[in-house]
C-alpha positions as a printed Julia matrix, in Angstrom:
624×3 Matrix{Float64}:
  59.43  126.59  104.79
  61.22  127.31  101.6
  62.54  123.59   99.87
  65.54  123.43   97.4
  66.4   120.1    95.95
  69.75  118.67   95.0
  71.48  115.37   94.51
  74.09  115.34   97.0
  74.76  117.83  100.2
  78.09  118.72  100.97
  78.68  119.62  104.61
  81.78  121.41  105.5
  84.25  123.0   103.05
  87.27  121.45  104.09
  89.74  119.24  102.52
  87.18  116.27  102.4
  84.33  118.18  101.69
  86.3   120.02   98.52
  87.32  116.87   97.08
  83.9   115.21   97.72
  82.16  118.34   95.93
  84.44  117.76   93.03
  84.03  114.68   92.5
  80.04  114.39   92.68
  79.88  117.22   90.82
  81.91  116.3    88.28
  80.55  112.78   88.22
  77.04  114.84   87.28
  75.48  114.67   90.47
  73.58  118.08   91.3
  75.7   119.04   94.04
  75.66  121.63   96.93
  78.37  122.62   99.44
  77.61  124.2   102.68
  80.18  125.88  104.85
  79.82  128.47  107.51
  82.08  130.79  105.28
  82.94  130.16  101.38
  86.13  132.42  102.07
  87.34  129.73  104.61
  86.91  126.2   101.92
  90.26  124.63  102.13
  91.7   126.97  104.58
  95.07  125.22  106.03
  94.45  124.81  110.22
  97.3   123.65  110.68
 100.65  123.28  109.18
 101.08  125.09  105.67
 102.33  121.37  103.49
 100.59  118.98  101.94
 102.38  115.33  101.56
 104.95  113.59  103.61
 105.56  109.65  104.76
 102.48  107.93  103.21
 100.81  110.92  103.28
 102.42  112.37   99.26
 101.85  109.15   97.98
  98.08  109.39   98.52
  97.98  112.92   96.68
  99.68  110.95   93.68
  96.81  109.03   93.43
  93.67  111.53   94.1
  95.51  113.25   91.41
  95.99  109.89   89.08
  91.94  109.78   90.12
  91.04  113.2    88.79
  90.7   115.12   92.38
  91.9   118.41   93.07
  94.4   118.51   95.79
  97.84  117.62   93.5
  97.36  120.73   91.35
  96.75  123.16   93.35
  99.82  121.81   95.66
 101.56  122.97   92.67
 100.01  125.48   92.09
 100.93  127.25   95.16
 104.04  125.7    96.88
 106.96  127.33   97.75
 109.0   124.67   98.82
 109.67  120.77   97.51
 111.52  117.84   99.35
 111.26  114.27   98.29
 110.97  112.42  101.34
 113.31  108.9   102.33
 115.8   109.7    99.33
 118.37  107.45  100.99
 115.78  104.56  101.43
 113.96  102.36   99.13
 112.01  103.37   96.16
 108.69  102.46   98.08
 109.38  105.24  100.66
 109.94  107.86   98.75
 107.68  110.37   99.51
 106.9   114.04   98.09
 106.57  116.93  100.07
 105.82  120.68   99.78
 105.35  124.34  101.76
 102.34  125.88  100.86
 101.55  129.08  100.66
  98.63  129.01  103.55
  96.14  132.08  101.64
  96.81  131.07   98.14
  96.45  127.31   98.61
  92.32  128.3    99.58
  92.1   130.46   97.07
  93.16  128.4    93.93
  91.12  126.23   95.61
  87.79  127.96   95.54
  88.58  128.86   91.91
  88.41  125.54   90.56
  85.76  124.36   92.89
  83.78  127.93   91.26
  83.8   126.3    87.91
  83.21  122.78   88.76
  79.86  122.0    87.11
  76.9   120.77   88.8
  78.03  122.62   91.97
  76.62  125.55   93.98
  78.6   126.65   97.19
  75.89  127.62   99.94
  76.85  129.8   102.93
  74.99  128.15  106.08
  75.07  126.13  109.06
  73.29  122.53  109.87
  71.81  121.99  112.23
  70.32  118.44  111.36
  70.24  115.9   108.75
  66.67  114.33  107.65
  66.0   110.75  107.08
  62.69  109.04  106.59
  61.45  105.64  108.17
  61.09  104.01  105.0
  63.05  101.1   103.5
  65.57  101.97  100.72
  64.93  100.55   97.23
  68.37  100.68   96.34
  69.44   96.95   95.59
  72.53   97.25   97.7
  70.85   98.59  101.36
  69.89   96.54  103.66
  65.94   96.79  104.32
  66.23   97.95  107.61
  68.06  101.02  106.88
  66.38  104.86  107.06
  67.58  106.81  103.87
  68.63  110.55  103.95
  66.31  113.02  102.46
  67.99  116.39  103.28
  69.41  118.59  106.25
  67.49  121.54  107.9
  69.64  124.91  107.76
  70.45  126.31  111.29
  68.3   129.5   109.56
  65.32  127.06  109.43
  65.81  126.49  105.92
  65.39  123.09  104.56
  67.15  121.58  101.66
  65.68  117.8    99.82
  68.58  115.77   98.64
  69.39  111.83   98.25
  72.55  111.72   99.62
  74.56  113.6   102.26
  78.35  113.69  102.95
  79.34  115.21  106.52
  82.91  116.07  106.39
  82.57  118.56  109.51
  86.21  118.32  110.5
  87.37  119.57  113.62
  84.26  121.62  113.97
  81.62  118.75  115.41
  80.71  119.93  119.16
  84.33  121.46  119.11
  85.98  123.51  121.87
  89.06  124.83  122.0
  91.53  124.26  125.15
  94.65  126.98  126.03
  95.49  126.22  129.34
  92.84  126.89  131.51
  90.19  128.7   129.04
  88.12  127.21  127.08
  86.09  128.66  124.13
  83.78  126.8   121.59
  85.03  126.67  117.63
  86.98  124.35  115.72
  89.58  126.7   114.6
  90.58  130.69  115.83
  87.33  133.06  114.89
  85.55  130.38  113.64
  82.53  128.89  115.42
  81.5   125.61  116.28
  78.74  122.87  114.56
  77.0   122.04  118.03
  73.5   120.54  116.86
  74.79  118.73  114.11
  76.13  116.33  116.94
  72.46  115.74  118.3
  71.09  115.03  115.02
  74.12  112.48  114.17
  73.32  110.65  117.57
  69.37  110.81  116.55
  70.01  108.7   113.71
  71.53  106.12  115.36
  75.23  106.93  115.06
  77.44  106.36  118.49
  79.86  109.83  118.51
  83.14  109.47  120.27
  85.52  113.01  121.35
  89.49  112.83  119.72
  91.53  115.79  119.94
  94.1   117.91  118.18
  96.27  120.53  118.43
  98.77  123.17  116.94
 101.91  125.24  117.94
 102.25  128.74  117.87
 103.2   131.2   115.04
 105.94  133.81  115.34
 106.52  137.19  113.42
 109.6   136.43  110.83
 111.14  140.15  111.72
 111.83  138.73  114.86
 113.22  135.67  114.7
 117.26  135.4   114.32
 117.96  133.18  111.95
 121.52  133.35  112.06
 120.6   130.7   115.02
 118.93  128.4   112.71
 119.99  125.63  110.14
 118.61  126.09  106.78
 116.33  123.4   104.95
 116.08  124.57  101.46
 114.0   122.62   98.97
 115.33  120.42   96.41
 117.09  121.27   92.92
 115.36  119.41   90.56
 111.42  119.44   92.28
 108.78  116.93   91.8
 105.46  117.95   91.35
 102.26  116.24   93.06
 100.22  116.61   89.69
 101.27  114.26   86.63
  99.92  117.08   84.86
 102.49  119.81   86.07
 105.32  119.22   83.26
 107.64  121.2    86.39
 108.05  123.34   88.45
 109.69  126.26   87.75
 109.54  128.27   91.0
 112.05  129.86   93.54
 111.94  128.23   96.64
 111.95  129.63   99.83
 114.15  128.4   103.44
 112.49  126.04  105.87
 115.03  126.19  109.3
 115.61  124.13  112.04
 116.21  124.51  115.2
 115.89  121.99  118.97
 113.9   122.25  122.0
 116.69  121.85  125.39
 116.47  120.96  128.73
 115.38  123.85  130.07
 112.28  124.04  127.99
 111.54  120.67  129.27
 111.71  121.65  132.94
 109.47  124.43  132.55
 107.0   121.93  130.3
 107.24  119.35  133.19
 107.22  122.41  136.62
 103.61  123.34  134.45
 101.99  119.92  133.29
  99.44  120.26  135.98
  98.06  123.72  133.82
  98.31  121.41  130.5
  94.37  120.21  129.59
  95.65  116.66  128.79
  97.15  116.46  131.96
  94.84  118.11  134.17
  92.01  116.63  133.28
  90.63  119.04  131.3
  91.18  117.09  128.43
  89.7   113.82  128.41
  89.82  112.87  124.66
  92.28  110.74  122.28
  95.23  112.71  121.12
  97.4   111.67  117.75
  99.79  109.53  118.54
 102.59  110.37  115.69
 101.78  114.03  116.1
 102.05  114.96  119.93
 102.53  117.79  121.56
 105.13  119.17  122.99
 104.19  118.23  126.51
 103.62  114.92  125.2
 106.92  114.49  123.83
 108.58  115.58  127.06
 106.57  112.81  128.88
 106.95  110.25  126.9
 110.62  110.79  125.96
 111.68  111.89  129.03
 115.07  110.54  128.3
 115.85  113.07  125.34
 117.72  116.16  125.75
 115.96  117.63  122.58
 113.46  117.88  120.15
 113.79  119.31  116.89
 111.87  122.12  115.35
 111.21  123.09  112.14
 110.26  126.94  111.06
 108.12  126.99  108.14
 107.28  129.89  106.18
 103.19  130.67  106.25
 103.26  132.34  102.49
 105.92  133.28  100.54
 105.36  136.97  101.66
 103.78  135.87  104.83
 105.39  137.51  107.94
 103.76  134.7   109.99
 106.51  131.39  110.65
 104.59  128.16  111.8
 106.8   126.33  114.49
 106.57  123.01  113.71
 107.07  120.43  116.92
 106.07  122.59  119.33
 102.11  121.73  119.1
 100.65  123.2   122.92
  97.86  123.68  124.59
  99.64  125.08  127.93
  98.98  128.49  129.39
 100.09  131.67  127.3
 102.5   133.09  129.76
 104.13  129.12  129.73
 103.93  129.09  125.86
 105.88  132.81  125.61
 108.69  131.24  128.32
 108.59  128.5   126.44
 109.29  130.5   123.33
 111.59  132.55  124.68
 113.84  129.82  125.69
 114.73  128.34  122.34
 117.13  128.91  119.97
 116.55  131.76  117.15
 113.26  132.8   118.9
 114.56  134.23  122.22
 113.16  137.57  120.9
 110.25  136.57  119.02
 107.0   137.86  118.55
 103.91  135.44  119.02
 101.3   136.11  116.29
  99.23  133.47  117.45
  98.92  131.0   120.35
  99.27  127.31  120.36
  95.83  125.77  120.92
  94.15  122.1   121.16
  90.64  121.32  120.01
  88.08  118.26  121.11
  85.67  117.63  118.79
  83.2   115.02  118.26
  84.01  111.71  115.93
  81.72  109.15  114.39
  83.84  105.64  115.13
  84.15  104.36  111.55
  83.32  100.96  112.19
  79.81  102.43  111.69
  80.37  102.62  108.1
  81.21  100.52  104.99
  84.1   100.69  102.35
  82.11  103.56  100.46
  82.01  105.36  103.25
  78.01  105.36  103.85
  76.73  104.68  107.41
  75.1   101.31  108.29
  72.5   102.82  109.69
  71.16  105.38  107.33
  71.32  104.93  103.78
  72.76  107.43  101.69
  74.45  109.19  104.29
  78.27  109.5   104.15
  81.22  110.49  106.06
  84.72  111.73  105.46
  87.66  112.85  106.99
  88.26  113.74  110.53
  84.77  112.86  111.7
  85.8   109.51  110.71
  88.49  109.25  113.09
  91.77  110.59  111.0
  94.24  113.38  111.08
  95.64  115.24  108.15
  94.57  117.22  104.94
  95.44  114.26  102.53
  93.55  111.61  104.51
  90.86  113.53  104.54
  91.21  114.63  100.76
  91.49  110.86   99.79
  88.22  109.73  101.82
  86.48  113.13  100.63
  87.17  111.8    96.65
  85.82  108.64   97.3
  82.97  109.54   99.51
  81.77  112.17   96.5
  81.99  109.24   94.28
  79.86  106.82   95.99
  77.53  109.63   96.48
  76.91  110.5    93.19
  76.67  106.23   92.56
  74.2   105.7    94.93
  72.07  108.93   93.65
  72.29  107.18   90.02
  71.48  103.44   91.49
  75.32  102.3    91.11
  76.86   99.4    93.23
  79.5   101.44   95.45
  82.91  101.76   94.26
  85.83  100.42   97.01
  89.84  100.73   96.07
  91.41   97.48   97.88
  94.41   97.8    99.95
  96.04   96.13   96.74
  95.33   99.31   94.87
  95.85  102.47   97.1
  97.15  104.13  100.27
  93.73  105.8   100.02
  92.34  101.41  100.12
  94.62  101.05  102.85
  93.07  103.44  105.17
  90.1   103.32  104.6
  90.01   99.42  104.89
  91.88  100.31  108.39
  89.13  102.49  109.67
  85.87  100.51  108.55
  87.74   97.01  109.97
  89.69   98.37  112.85
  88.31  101.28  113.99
  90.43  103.97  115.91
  91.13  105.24  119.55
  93.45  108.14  118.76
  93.51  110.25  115.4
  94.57  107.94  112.17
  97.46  108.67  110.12
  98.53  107.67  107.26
 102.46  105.67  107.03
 104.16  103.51  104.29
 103.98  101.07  107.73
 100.48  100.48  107.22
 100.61   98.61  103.57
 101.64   95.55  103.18
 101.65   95.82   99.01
 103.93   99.07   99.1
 106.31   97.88   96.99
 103.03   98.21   94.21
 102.12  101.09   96.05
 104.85  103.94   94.75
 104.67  107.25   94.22
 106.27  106.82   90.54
 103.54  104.47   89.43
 100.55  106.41   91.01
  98.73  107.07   87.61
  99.73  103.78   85.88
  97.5   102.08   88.96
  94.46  104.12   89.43
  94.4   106.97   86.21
  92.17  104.45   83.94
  90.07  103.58   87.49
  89.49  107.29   87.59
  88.44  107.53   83.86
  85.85  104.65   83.44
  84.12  106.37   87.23
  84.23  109.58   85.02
  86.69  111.72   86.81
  89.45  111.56   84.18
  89.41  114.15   81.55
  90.03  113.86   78.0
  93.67  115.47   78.73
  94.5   113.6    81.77
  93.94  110.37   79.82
  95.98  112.02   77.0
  99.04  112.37   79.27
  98.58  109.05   80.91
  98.38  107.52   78.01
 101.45  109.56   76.4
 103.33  108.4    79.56
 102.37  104.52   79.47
 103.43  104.26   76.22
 106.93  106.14   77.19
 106.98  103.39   80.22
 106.18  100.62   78.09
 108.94  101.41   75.25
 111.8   102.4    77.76
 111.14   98.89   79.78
 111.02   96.9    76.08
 114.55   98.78   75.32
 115.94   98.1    78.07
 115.58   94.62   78.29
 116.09   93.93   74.49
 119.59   96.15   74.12
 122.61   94.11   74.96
 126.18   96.11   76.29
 129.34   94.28   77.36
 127.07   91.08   77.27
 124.1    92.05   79.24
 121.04   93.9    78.48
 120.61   97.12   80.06
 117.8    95.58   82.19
 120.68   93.15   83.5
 123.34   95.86   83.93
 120.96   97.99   85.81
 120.56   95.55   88.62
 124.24   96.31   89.47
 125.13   97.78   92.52
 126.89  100.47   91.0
 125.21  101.21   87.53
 123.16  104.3    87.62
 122.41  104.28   83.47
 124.1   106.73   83.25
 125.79  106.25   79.53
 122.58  104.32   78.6
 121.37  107.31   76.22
 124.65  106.97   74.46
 124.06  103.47   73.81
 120.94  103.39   73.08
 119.67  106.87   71.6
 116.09  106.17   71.31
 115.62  106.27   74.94
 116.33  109.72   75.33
 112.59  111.02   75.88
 111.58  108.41   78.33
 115.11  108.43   80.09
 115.33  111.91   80.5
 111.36  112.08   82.12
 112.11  111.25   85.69
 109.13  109.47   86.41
 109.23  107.3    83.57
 112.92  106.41   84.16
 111.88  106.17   87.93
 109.31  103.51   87.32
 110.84  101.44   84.72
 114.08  101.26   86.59
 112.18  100.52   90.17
 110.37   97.64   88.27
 113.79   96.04   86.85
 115.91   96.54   90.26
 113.27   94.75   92.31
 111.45   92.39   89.93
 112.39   89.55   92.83
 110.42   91.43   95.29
 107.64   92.78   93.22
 107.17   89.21   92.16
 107.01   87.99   95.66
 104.52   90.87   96.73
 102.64   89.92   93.34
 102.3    85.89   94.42
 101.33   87.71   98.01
  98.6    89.88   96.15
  96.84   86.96   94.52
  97.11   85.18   97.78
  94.89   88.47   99.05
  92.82   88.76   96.28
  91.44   85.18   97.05
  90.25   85.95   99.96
  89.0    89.09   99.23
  86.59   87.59   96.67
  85.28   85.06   99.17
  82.0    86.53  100.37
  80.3    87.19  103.5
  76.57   86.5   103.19
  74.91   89.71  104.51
  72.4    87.38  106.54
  75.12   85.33  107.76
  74.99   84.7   111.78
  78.02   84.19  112.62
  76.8    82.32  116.09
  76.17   79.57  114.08
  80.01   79.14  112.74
  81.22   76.18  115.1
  83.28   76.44  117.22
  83.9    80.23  117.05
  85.24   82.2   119.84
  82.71   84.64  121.75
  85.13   87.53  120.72
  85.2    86.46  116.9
  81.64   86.51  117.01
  81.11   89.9   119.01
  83.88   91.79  116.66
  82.5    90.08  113.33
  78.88   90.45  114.16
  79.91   95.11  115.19
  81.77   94.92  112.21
  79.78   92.95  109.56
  82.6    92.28  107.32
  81.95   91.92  103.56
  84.03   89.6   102.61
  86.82   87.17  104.49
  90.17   89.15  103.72
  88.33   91.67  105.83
  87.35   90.21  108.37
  90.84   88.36  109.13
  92.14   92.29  109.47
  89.36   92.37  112.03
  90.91   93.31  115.69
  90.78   90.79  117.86
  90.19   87.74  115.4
  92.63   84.84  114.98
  93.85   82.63  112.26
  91.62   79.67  113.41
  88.4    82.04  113.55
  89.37   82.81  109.65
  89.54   78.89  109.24
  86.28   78.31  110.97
  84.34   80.93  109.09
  86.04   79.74  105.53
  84.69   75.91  106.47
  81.02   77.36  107.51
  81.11   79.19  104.11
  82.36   76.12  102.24
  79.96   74.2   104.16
  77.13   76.35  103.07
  78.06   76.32   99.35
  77.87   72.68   99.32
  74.22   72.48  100.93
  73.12   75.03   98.84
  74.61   73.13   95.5
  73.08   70.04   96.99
  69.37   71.62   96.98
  69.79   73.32   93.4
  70.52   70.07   92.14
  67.5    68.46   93.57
């Protein structure tokens, strides 16, 4: 049996395993990434767009980190909203269309020249751990450690570290109506062992499910039905280093689900797999389907639908809203019955898929299981939905991979720092029982958390872990300094008695003659980003303040440790269900483990005296 050795092993070429690959590599890690097919890394399964709600913030920052997905969003989008215009500055979210075979493509050509990497074409069938304790000063004693996967060709590969970012794919099966056929996406097969050998090393696996709508042929749809959604004037890139984009964007359209489409939904639920039974897995709750949505909103008349454009020569259209895993002769009625696509041509069928999950309170903040050291997860095996959620944990799982190979302490971005914190904080101290995405809802620092100030948070992170290029820091440190002498300006130069800084906090001041009174600010006024962050920070310097006081507050008991030998049945006074969900979670510090489900204020209190209790004694015997 032929033996190849490498740092860290890749599994799945997705949009976790991509950015994880990346970043190990990168980092200097001798990296390998294994997918069934190396034409299919970063294929789009779903919609063609990267970003939205929550979701284009975190792009911002695995760009402002040095990952991949930003720029090649740029790269190959043909089509750019910014998201909650009309709302506050912290919702403001960037969105694009991507062009579904280019985005894989420039994809695989930057992942091609990534150094330290080699892309291997194979299936897993298990991963290989010994019985021996780790010697890495940060495992626990008790934990196996990873030393390589076996090939489903009988091949065996050594490594240190693995990262398992399977997707979809993990013991998948797709549903449509009444058939069912194994794979995680259309002509693509199934990991099935991988499963076993997960379960083998000690991991509990759960089943969630997804799903997706059917495509139509653009020759046949009337759009003369439809209301346009172009993109905007003036774009915004993901990247801060795409200067802009000079592109020409194509149409998105809308159209509405009516009441007839629901009747026929609701006359067929009993042929739907969530409905029949078929089904018995976790659907995502803020992306149903469309027999969901009839169900659960039985009350509305309509749903709307939005027609998005595969490619920009693509003749497929991706019906957006209309995610189904009903029959095919329901789907085409269903088709057939809605506004501009009475005539049109299915190119493919709506499907759903169950696939296997790893609950994520089984691992820590770096992403590494408890119970095997050196062996990581990201993405949808973890429990969430999306390309960008799993792009964000991919990033940071390929980091702490290529830590741990080195003997590093793990690297963890707090929920003060990033959306990409945020979640991941939410899966290891929550869990999930339905597919995780990503909102501005879910952080509680947002305000901090903008998409304008992505890079001025997390770019110098990025360069002392090693991500950060010599011209990335160039730009980011071109752009601080822009930042830095527009905000000085601003607040120094006085008109009609105020400074600008004081004028801009008007209601009705926009800046605009600002350039004309003060002339200097012309480069940093007329970058939008720059202006965008520098006024942000002026018109709510009350609130930022607040959430700042509120940060520290966080911070303090995020530095408050959680001894790893701690039993927390000897806290007194602590309720059975504090103990139970503490004890499954093992939080590492306390401002986790008051985010712990299930735990109240006075369990927080009780654990903070035991603590303070425990630093006294242990004072007390140093002394002596």
């Amino acid at each position: 049996m032929s033996r190849d050795a490498y740092d860290v092993l890749v599994i799945g070429g997705g949009h976790a395993g991509a950015e994880a690959a990346w970043a190990a590599g990168r980092l200097g890690a001798r990296t390998a990434l294994i997918t069934f097919d190396r034409a299919a890394i970063g294929r789009m399964s779903c919609n063609p767009a990267i970003g939205g709600i929550g979701k284009g913030q975190m792009v911002r920052e695995i760009d402002a980190l040095g990952g991949l997905m930003g720029l090649v969003a740029d790269e190959t989008g043909i089509q750019f909203r910014m998201l909650n215009r009309r709302k506050g500055p912290a919702l403001w979210a960037p969105r694009c269309q991507s062009d579904s075979a280019e985005y894989p493509r420039a994809l695989q050509r930057r992942l091609t020249a990534c150094p330290n990497l080699t892309i291997i074409e194979a299936g897993v069938d298990a991963i290989l751990a010994d019985d021996a304790p780790s010697s890495a000063a940060t495992d626990s004693p008790a934990r196996r450690r990873v030393t390589g996967v076996l090939l489903s060709d009988g091949h065996e590969l050594r490594c240190a570290a693995v990262i398992v970012t399977s997707g979809t794919f993990l013991g998948a099966l797709m549903h449509t109506g009444e058939r069912k056929t194994p794979g995680g996406r259309v002509g693509e097969a199934a990991a099935t062992a991988l499963s076993d050998s997960l379960r083998a090393l000690g991991l509990r696996l759960g089943r969630l499910k997804t799903g997706t709508p059917p495509r139509v042929a653009r020759e046949t749809v009337d759009f003369s039905r439809l209301d346009e959604q172009p993109g905007d004037d003036d774009p915004a890139p993901f990247s801060h280093l795409t200067d802009r984009l000079d592109i020409e964007q194509v149409v998105c359209w809308i159209s509405f689900t009516n009441p007839d489409v629901h009747e026929l939904i609701r006359a067929n639920l009993h042929r739907a797999p969530m409905y029949s039974g078929q089904i018995q897995a976790g659907g995502p709750r803020y992306c149903p389907s469309i027999e969901d949505k009839v169900v659960r909103f039985a009350d509305k008349q309509r749903h709307q639908l939005f027609l998005e454009p595969e490619g920009r020569d693509s003749e497929r259209i991706y019906v957006n809203g209309i995610s189904t895993s009903l029959p095919i002769d329901v789907q085409q009625r269903i088709v057939a019955q809605i506004d501009g696509l009475r005539n049109a041509r299915v190119l493919q069928w709506g499907y759903a898929v169950e696939y296997d999950f790893v609950p994520p309170e089984q691992i820590d903040a770096s992403l590494m299981t408890k119970t095997v050291a050196g062996l990581f997860l990201a993405g949808q095996i973890n429990g969430t939905s999306g390309y960008e959620e799993a792009a964000g944990q991919g990033l940071v799982a390929g980091v702490n991979a290529a830590r741990y190979v080195a003997g590093r302490s793990p690297w963890i971005l707090g929920r003060d720092q990033a959306y990409i914190g945020v979640m991941i904080d939410d899966l290891v101290t929550r869990g999930v029982v339905e597919p995780y995405r990503m909102f501005t809802s879910r952080a509680e620092h947002r305000l901090h958390l903008r998409y304008d100030n992505a890079d001025l948070r997390l770019t110098p992170i990025g360069r002392e872990l090693g991500l950060v290029d010599d011209l990335r820091w160039r730009r980011y440190e071109q752009r601080k300094a822009l930042v830095e002498a527009l905000r000085q300006t601003l607040h120094t130069t006085r008109w009609n008695g105020k400074t600008l800084a004081e004028k801009l906090r008007e209601p009705t001041e926009d800046g605009g003659r600002f350039v004309e009174i003060a002339p200097g600010i012309a480069p940093a006024w007329s970058d939008r980003t720059v202006r965008a962050t520098v006024v942000n920070e002026i018109r709510y310097a009350g609130y930022l303040e607040r959430q700042s006081r509120a940060i520290e507050e966080f911070r303090s008991l995020e530095d408050r440790e959680i001894p790893d030998n701690l039993r927390f049945e000897d806290v007194r006074h602590l309720r059975r269900e504090a103990i139970e969900r503490w004890s499954a979670i093992r939080p590492k510090n306390v401002g986790q483990a008051s985010r712990v489900s299930g735990v109240r204020p006075t369990d927080v209190q009780l654990l903070l005296l035991h603590l303070s209790r425990a630093d006294k004694l242990n004072k007390i015997r140093i002394e002596r």
